[in-house]
GROMACS .gro file of C-alpha atoms in nm:
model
  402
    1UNK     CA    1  -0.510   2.688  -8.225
    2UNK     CA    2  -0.322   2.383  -8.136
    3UNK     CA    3  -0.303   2.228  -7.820
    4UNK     CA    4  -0.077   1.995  -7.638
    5UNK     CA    5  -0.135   1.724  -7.424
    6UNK     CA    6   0.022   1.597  -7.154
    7UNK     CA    7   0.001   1.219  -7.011
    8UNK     CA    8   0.055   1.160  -6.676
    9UNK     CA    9   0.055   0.821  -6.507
   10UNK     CA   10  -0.143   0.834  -6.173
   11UNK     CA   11   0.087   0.759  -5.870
   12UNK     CA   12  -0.104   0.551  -5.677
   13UNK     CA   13  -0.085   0.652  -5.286
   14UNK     CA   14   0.035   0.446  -5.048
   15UNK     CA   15  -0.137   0.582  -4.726
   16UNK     CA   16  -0.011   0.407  -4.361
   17UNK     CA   17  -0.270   0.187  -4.180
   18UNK     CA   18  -0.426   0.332  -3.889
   19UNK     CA   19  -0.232   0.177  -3.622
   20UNK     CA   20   0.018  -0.075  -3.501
   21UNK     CA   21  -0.019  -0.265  -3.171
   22UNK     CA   22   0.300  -0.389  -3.021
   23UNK     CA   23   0.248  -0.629  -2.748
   24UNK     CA   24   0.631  -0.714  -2.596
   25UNK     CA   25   0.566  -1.061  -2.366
   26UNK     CA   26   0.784  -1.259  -2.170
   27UNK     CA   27   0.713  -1.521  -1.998
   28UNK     CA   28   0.339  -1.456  -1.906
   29UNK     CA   29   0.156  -1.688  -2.132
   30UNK     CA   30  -0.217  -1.664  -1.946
   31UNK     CA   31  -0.250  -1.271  -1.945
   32UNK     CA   32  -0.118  -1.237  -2.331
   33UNK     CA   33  -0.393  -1.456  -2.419
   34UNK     CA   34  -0.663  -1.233  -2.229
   35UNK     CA   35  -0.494  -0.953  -2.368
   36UNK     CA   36  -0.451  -1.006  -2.764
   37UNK     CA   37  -0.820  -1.097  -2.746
   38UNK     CA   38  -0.895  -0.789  -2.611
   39UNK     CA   39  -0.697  -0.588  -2.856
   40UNK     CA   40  -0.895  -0.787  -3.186
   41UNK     CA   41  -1.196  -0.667  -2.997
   42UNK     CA   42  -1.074  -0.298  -3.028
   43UNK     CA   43  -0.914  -0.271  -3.361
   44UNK     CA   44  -1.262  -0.467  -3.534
   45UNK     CA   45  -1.333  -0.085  -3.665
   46UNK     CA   46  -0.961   0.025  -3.725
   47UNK     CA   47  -0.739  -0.086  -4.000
   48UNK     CA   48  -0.472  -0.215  -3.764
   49UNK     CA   49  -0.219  -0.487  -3.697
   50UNK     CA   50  -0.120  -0.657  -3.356
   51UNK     CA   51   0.309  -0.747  -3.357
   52UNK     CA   52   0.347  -0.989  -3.091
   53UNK     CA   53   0.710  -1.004  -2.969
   54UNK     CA   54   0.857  -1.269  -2.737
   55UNK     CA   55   1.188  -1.230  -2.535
   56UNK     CA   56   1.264  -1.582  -2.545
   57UNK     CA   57   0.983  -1.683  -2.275
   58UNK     CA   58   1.000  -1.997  -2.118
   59UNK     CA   59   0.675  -2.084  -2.096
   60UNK     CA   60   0.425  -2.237  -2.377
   61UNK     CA   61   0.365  -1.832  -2.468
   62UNK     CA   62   0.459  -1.935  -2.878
   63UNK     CA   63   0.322  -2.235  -2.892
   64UNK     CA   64  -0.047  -2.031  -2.786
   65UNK     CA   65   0.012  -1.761  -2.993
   66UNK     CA   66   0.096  -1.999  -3.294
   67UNK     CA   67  -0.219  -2.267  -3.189
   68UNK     CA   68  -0.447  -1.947  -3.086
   69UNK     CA   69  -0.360  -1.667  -3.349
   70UNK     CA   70  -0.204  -1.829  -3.601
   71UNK     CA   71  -0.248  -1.473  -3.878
   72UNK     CA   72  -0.118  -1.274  -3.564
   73UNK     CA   73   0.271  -1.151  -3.625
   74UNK     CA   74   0.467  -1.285  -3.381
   75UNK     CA   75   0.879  -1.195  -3.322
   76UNK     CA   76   1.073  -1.462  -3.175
   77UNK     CA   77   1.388  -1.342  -2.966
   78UNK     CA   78   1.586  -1.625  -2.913
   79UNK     CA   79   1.736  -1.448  -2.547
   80UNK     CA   80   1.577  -1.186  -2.338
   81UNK     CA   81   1.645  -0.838  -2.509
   82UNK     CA   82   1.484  -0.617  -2.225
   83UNK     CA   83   1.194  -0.380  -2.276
   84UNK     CA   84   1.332  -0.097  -2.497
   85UNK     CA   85   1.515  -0.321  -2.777
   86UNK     CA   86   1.204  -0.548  -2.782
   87UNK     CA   87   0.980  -0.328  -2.852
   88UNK     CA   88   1.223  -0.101  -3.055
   89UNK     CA   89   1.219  -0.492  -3.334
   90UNK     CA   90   0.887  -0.444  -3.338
   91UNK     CA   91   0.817  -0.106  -3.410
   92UNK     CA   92   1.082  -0.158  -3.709
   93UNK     CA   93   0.822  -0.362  -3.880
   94UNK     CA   94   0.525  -0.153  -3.786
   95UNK     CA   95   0.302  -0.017  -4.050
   96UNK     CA   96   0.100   0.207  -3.898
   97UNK     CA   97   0.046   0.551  -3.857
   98UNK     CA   98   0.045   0.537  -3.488
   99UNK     CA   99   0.169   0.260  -3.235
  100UNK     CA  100   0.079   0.181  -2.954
  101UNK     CA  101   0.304   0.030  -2.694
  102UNK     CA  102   0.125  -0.223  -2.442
  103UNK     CA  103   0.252  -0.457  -2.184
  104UNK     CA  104   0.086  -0.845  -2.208
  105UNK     CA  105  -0.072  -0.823  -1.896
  106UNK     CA  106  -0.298  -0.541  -1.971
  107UNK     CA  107  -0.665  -0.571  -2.112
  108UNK     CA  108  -0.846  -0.274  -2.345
  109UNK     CA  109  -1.227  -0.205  -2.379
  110UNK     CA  110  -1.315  -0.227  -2.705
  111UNK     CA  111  -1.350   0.167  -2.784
  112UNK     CA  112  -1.006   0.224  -2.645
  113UNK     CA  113  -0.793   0.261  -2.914
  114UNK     CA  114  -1.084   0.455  -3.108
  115UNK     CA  115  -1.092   0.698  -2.866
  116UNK     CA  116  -0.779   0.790  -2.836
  117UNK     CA  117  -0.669   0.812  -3.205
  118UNK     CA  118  -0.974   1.025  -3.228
  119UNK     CA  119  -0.817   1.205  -2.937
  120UNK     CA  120  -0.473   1.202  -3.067
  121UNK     CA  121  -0.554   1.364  -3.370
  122UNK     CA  122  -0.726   1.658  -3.201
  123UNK     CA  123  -0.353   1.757  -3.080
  124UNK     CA  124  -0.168   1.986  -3.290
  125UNK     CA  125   0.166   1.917  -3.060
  126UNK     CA  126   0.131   1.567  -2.995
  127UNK     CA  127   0.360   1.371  -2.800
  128UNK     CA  128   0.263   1.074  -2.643
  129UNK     CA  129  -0.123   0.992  -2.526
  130UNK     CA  130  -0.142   0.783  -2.226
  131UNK     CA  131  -0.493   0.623  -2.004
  132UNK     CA  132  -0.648   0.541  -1.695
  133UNK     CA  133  -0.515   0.240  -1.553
  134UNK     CA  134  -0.666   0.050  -1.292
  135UNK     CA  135  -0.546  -0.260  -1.096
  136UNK     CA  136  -0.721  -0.634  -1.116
  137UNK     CA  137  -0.905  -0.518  -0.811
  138UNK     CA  138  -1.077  -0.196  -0.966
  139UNK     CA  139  -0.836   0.040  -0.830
  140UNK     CA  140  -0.670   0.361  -1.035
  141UNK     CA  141  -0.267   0.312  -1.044
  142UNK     CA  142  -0.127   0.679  -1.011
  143UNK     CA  143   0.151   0.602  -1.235
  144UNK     CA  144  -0.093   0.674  -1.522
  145UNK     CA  145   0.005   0.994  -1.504
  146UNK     CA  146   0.343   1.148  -1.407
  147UNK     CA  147   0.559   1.465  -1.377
  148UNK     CA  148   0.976   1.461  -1.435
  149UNK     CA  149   1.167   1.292  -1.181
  150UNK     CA  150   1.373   1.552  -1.110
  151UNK     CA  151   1.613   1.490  -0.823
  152UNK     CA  152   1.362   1.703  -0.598
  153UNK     CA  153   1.028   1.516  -0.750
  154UNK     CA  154   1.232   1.193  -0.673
  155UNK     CA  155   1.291   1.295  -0.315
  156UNK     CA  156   0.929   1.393  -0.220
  157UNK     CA  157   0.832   1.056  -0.397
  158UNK     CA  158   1.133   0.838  -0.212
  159UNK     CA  159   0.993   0.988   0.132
  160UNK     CA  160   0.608   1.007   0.086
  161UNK     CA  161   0.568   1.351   0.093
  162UNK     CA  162   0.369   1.358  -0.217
  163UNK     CA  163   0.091   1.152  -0.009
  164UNK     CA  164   0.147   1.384   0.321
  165UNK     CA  165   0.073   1.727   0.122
  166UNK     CA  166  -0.127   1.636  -0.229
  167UNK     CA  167  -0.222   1.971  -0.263
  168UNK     CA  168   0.090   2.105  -0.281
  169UNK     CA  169   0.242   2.177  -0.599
  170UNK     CA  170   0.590   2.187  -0.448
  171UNK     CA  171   0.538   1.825  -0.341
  172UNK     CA  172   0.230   1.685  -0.592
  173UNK     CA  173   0.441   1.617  -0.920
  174UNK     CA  174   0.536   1.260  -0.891
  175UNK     CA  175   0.196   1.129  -0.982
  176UNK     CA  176   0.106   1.484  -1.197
  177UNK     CA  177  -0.147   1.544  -0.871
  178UNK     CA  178  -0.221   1.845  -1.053
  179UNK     CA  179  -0.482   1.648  -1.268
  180UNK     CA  180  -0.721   1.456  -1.110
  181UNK     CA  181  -0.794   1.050  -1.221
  182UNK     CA  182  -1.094   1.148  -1.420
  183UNK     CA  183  -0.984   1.483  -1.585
  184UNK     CA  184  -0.769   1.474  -1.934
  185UNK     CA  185  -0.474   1.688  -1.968
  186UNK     CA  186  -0.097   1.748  -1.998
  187UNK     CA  187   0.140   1.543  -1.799
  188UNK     CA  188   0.528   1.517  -1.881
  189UNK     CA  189   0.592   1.163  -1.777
  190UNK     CA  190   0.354   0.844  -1.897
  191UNK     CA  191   0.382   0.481  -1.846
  192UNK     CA  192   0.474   0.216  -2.046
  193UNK     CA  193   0.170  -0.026  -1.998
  194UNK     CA  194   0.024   0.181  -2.226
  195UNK     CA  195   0.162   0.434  -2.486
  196UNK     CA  196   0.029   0.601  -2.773
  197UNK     CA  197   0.200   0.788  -3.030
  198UNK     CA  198   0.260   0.854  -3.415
  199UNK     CA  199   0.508   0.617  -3.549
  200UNK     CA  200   0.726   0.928  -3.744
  201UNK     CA  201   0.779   1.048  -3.376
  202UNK     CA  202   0.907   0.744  -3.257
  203UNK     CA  203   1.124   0.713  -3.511
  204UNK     CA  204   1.238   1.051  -3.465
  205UNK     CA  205   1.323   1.027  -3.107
  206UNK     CA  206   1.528   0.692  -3.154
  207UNK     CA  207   1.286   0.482  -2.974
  208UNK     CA  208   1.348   0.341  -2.624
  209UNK     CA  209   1.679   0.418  -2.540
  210UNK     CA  210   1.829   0.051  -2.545
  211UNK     CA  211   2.135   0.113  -2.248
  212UNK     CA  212   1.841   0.087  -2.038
  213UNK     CA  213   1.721  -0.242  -1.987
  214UNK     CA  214   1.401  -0.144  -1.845
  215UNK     CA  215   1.214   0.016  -1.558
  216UNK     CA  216   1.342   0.410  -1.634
  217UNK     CA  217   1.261   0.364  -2.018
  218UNK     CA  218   0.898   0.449  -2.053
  219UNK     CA  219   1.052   0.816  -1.813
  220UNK     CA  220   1.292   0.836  -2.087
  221UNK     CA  221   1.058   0.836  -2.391
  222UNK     CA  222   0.843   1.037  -2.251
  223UNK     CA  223   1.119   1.267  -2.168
  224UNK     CA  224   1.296   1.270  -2.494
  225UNK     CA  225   0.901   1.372  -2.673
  226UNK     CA  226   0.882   1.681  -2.441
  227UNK     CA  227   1.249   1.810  -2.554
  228UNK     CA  228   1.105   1.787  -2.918
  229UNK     CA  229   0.887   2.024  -2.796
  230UNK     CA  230   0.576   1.829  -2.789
  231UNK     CA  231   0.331   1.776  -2.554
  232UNK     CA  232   0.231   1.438  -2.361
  233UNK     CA  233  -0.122   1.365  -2.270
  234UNK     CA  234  -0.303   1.205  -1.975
  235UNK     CA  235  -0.688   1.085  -2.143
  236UNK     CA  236  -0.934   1.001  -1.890
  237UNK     CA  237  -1.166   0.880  -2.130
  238UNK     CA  238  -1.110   0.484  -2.177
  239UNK     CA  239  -0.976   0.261  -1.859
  240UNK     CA  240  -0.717  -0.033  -1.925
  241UNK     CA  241  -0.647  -0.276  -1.646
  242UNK     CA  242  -0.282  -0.323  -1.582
  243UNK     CA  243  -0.237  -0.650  -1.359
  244UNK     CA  244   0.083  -0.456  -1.309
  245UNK     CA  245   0.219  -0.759  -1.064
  246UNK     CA  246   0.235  -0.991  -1.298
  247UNK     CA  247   0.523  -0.889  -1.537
  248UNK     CA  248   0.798  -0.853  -1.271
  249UNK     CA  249   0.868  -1.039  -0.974
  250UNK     CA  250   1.020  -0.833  -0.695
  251UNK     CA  251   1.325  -0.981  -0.613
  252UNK     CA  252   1.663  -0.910  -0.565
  253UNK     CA  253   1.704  -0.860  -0.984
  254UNK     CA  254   1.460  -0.650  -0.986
  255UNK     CA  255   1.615  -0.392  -0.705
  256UNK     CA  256   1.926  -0.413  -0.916
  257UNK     CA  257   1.752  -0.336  -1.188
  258UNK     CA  258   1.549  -0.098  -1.065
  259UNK     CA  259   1.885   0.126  -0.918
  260UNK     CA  260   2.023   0.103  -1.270
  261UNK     CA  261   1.739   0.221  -1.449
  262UNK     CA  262   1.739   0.543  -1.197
  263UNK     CA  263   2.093   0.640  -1.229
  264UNK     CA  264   2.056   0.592  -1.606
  265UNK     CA  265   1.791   0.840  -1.622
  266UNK     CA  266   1.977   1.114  -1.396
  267UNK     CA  267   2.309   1.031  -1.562
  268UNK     CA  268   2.170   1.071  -1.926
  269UNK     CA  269   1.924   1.464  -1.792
  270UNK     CA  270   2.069   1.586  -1.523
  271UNK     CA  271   2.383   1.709  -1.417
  272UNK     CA  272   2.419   1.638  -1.018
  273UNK     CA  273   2.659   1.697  -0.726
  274UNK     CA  274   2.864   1.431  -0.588
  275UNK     CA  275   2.700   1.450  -0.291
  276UNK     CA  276   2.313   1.420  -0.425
  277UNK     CA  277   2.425   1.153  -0.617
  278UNK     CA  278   2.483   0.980  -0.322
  279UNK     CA  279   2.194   1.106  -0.117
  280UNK     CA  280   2.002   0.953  -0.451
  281UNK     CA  281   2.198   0.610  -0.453
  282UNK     CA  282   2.065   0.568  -0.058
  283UNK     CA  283   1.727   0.700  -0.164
  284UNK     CA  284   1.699   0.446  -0.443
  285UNK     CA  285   1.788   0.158  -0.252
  286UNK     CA  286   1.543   0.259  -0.014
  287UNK     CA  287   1.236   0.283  -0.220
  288UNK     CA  288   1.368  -0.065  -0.469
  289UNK     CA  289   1.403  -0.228  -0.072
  290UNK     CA  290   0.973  -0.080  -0.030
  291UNK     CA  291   0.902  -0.286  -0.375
  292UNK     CA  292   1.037  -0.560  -0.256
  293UNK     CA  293   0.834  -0.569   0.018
  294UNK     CA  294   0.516  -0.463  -0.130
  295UNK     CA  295   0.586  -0.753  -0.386
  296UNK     CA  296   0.572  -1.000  -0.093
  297UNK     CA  297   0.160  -1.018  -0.046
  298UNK     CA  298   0.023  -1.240   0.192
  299UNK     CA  299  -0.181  -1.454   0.007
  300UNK     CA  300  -0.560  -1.450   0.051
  301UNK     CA  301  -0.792  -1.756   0.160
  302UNK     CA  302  -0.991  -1.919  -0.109
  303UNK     CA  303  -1.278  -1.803  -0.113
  304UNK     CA  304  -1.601  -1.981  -0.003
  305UNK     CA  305  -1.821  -1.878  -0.236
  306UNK     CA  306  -1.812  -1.782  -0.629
  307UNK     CA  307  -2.050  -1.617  -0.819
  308UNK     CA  308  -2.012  -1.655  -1.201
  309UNK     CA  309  -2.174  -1.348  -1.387
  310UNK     CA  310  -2.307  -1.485  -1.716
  311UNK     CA  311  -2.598  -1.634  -1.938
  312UNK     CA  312  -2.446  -2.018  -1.982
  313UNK     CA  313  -2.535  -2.260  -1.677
  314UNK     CA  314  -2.324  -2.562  -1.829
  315UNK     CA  315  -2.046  -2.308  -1.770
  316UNK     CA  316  -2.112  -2.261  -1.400
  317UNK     CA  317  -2.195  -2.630  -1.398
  318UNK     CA  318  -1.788  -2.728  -1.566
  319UNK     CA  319  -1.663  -2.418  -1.282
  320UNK     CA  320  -1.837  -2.571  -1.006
  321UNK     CA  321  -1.686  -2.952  -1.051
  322UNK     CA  322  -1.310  -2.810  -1.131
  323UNK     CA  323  -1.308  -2.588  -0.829
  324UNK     CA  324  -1.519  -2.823  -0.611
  325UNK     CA  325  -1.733  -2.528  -0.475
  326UNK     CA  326  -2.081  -2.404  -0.440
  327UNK     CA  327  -2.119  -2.116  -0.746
  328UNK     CA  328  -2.393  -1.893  -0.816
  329UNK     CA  329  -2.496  -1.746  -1.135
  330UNK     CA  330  -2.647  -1.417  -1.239
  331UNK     CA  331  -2.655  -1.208  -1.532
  332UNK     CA  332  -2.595  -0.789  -1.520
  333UNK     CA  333  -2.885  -0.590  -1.588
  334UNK     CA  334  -2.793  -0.231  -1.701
  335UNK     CA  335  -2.427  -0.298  -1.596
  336UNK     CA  336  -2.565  -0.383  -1.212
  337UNK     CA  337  -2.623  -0.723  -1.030
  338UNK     CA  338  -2.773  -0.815  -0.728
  339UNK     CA  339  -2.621  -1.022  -0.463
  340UNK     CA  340  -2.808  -1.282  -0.261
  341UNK     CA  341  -2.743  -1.309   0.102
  342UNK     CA  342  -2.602  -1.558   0.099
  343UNK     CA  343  -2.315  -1.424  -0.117
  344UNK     CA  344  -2.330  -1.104   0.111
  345UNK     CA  345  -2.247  -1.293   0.391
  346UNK     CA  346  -1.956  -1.488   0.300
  347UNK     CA  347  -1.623  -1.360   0.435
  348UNK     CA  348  -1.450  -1.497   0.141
  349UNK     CA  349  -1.583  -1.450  -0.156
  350UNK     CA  350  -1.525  -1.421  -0.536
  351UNK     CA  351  -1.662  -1.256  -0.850
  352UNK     CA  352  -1.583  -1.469  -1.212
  353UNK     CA  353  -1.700  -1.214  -1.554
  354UNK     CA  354  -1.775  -1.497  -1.823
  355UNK     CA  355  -1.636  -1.315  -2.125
  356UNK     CA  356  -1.867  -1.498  -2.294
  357UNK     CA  357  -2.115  -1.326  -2.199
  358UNK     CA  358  -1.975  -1.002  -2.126
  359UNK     CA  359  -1.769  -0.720  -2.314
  360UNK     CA  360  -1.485  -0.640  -2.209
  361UNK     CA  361  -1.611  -0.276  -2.137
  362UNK     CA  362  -1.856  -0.398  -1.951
  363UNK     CA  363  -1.617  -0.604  -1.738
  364UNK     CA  364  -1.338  -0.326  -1.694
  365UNK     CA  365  -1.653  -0.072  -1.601
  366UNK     CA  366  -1.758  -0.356  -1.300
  367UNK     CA  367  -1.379  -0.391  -1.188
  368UNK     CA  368  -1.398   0.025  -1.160
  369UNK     CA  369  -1.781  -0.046  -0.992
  370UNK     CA  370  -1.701  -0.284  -0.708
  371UNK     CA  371  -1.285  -0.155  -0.602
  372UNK     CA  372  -1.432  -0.114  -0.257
  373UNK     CA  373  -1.609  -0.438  -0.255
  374UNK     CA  374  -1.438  -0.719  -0.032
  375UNK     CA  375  -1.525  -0.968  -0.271
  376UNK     CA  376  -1.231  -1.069  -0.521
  377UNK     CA  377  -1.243  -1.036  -0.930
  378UNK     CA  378  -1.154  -1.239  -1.164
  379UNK     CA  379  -1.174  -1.294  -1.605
  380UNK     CA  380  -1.294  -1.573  -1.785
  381UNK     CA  381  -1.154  -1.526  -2.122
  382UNK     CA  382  -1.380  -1.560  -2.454
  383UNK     CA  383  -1.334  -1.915  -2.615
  384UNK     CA  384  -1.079  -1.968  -2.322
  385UNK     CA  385  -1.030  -2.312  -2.055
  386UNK     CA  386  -0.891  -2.078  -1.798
  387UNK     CA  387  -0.983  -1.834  -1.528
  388UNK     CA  388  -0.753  -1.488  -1.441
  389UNK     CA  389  -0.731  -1.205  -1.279
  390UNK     CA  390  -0.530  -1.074  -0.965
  391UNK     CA  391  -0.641  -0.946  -0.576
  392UNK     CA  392  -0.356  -0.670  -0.587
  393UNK     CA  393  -0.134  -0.427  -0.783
  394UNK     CA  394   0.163  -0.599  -0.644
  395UNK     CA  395   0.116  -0.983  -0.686
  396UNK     CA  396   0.189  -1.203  -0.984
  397UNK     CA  397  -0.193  -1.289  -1.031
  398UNK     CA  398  -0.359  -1.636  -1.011
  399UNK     CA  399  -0.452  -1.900  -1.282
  400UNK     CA  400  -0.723  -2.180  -1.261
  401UNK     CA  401  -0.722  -2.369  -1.545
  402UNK     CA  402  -1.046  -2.559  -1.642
   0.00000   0.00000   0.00000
C-alpha cells in the first residue's frame, strides 16, 4: 500500500496584543505625567502599549514625555487637530485587540484595565465598556453613565428636571438614572474620559466622527456602536478619577464650541422641526452660559495645615520648607488614618497621598473615602518633584512644584 505525504509549512500566527492605550494631551503637561504612570502601573500584567498623542501643546508636555518615557510612543501634531482626529492617528497605529480611549487628566488603579477586559470579554454584544468616575475631591461625575440626548432627554437635562424627579423614567435618562453609581449595566451613551472597546469595532464604525471638533464626539461613538446593534456598558467595578476641569477652560471658545458640537449631533440623528431647532439653539446657549459659570470657582484659602500620608519623613521634611507650613505625617493602616486634633480643628486644611508610598488604588479608594470631608486632596506622583490634584469638578486644578 503506498502512501503519500504531504508537507505543509506551519503559518505562524500573528495574534493582536491585548490592548492599546491612547492617551490624546494637549497642553496639560502635570496631569499626563500622573496619568501615564498610572497606566504602566495597570498594564504590568497585560501585554499592552501606551500611544501618547500631542495636539501641538504649548507647554514642556514633549519634552517630559521624551526626558520621562523615553520607550513610550508619542505622536507629535504639529497644530491642534481636536479630539476625534487625534485620537482617530492614534488608533491607526494601535496594535491591540482592544483600545482604550483616555483623557490626560485622568488616573487608573492598577486592576482597571484587567477588570474590564475580563469584563469585556464576558459580552457577547459588546459595544463600548465605560467606569466610575469620580472628581479630585472623591465625588462620582454622573456623566459616567448616559442615555441618548434626544431632543426631549436634552430638554429635561437643559432645565433640571432630571434632578427635580430622579425617579422618573420620563425625566431620569440624561445621566442613565436608571442604574445606580455602584451597579453595572447597559447604558446607551458613555464618556470619553474613559472608553473601552475592541479595536475591529472602532474601525468598523469609522472612529470619532472628525466634523466634530469635540465635546458631542464621545455621544456620537457611542451612538454610532448602538446602531451596529451592540450594546454599551456602564462597569461599576474599578473607579478612575477624572480632574475633568483641567482639560477645558470655560470660556467663551468653549460655549462656541460646545453649541456646535450639539447641533452636530441633532443634525447628523435626528430629524427636527424648525421650531425645536430653535427652542434647542436657546436651550443650548443656556446650559454652555451655566458652564461658564460653573467654570468660574472661587478659589479656596490655602490651607493651614497639611498632612502628608506616607512612610518617608525627609519627604515631609523637603514639603514642609517649599510650602513654608507646619505638615504632619502618618501612614494608612488597613486603608484608614487617624487625624490628630489638631488637624481636626483646622478650618483649612489639606490631605497630600505620597505615591511613594501608596498605590494608586489605595489613593483613588481614600479620594472615594473622605468626598464629604472638608479637608482638600491632593497626589504626589511616584519618582515625581511635584504635587496635584484639584478641589472641584469644574476648576483647572493646582500645581506645586517641589
Amino acid at each position: 500500500m503506498l502512501f503519500s505525504f504531504q508537507i505543509f509549512k506551519s503559518i505562524p500566527y500573528i495574534c493582536d496584543m491585548q490592548l492599546s492605550v491612547v492617551i490624546l494631551n494637549y497642553n496639560v503637561r502635570y496631569f499626563l505625567e500622573l496619568c501615564v504612570l498610572s497606566v504602566q502601573k495597570a498594564i504590568q500584567n497585560l501585554d499592552a502599549e501606551i500611544i501618547v498623542v500631542d495636539n501641538n501643546s504649548a507647554d514642556d508636555s514633549c519634552a517630559m514625555m521624551q526626558q520621562r518615557f523615553p520607550n513610550i510612543r508619542l505622536i507629535q501634531n504639529k497644530e491642534n487637530l481636536g479630539f476625534p482626529k487625534g485620537n482617530n492617528i492614534a488608533v491607526k497605529e494601535a496594535k491591540g485587540e482592544y483600545i482604550c480611549i483616555l483623557n490626560p487628566d485622568t488616573v487608573v488603579a492598577e486592576d482597571t484595565f484587567e477588570k474590564v477586559l475580563t469584563f469585556a470579554k464576558k459580552q457577547f454584544d459588546l459595544g463600548i465598556v465605560g467606569c466610575k468616575l469620580i472628581d479630585g475631591t472623591g465625588n462620582f461625575l454622573p456623566e459616567s453613565k448616559r442615555g441618548i440626548p434626544t431632543p426631549w432627554v436634552a430638554f429635561t437635562k437643559i432645565f433640571g428636571l432630571y434632578k427635580l424627579f430622579p425617579k422618573s423614567s420620563l425625566f431620569n435618562k440624561y445621566y442613565a438614572q436608571h442604574l445606580d453609581e455602584n451597579q453595572t449595566g447597559k447604558v446607551a451613551i458613555l464618556v470619553g474620559a474613559f472608553m473601552v472597546m475592541e479595536r475591529e469595532l472602532y474601525n468598523e464604525i469609522g472612529g470619532f466622527d472628525e466634523n466634530c471638533f469635540m465635546y458631542s464626539d464621545d455621544i456620537d461613538l457611542s451612538y454610532m456602536a448602538l446602531q451596529k446593534g451592540k450594546s454599551n456598558y456602564y462597569f461599576h467595578e474599578t473607579t478612575v478619577i477624572h480632574y475633568k476641569g483641567e482639560s477645558t477652560v470655560k470660556d467663551g471658545t468653549y460655549m462656541k464650541r460646545f453649541q456646535e458640537a450639539m447641533n452636530f449631533f441633532y443634525k447628523k440623528h435626528f430629524k427636527v422641526s424648525v421650531f425645536f431647532s430653535l427652542f434647542m439653539k436657546i436651550g443650548i446657549v443656556f446650559f454652555s452660559l451655566v458652564k461658564m459659570v460653573q467654570g468660574k470657582v472661587k478659589p479656596k484659602p490655602n490651607p493651614e495645615l497639611y498632612l502628608l500620608i506616607s512612610d518617608n519623613e525627609s519627604t515631609r521634611e523637603d514639603l514642609a520648607q517649599k510650602l513654608q507650613k507646619n505638615i504632619e505625617r502618618t501612614l494608612l493602616e488597613k486603608g484608614k488614618i487617624v487625624f490628630s486634633q489638631t488637624f481636626s480643628r483646622a478650618k483649612n486644611s489639606e490631605v497630600i497621598l505620597d505615591l511613594n508610598s501608596l498605590g494608586f488604588k489605595e489613593a483613588i479608594t481614600f479620594l472615594e473615602e473622605n468626598k464629604s470631608n472638608s479637608f482638600t486632596l491632593k497626589l504626589l506622583p511616584p519618582e515625581s518633584n511635584f504635587v496635584i490634584g484639584s478641589n472641584s469638578s469644574n476648576d483647572r486644578g493646582e500645581v506645586i512644584n517641589l
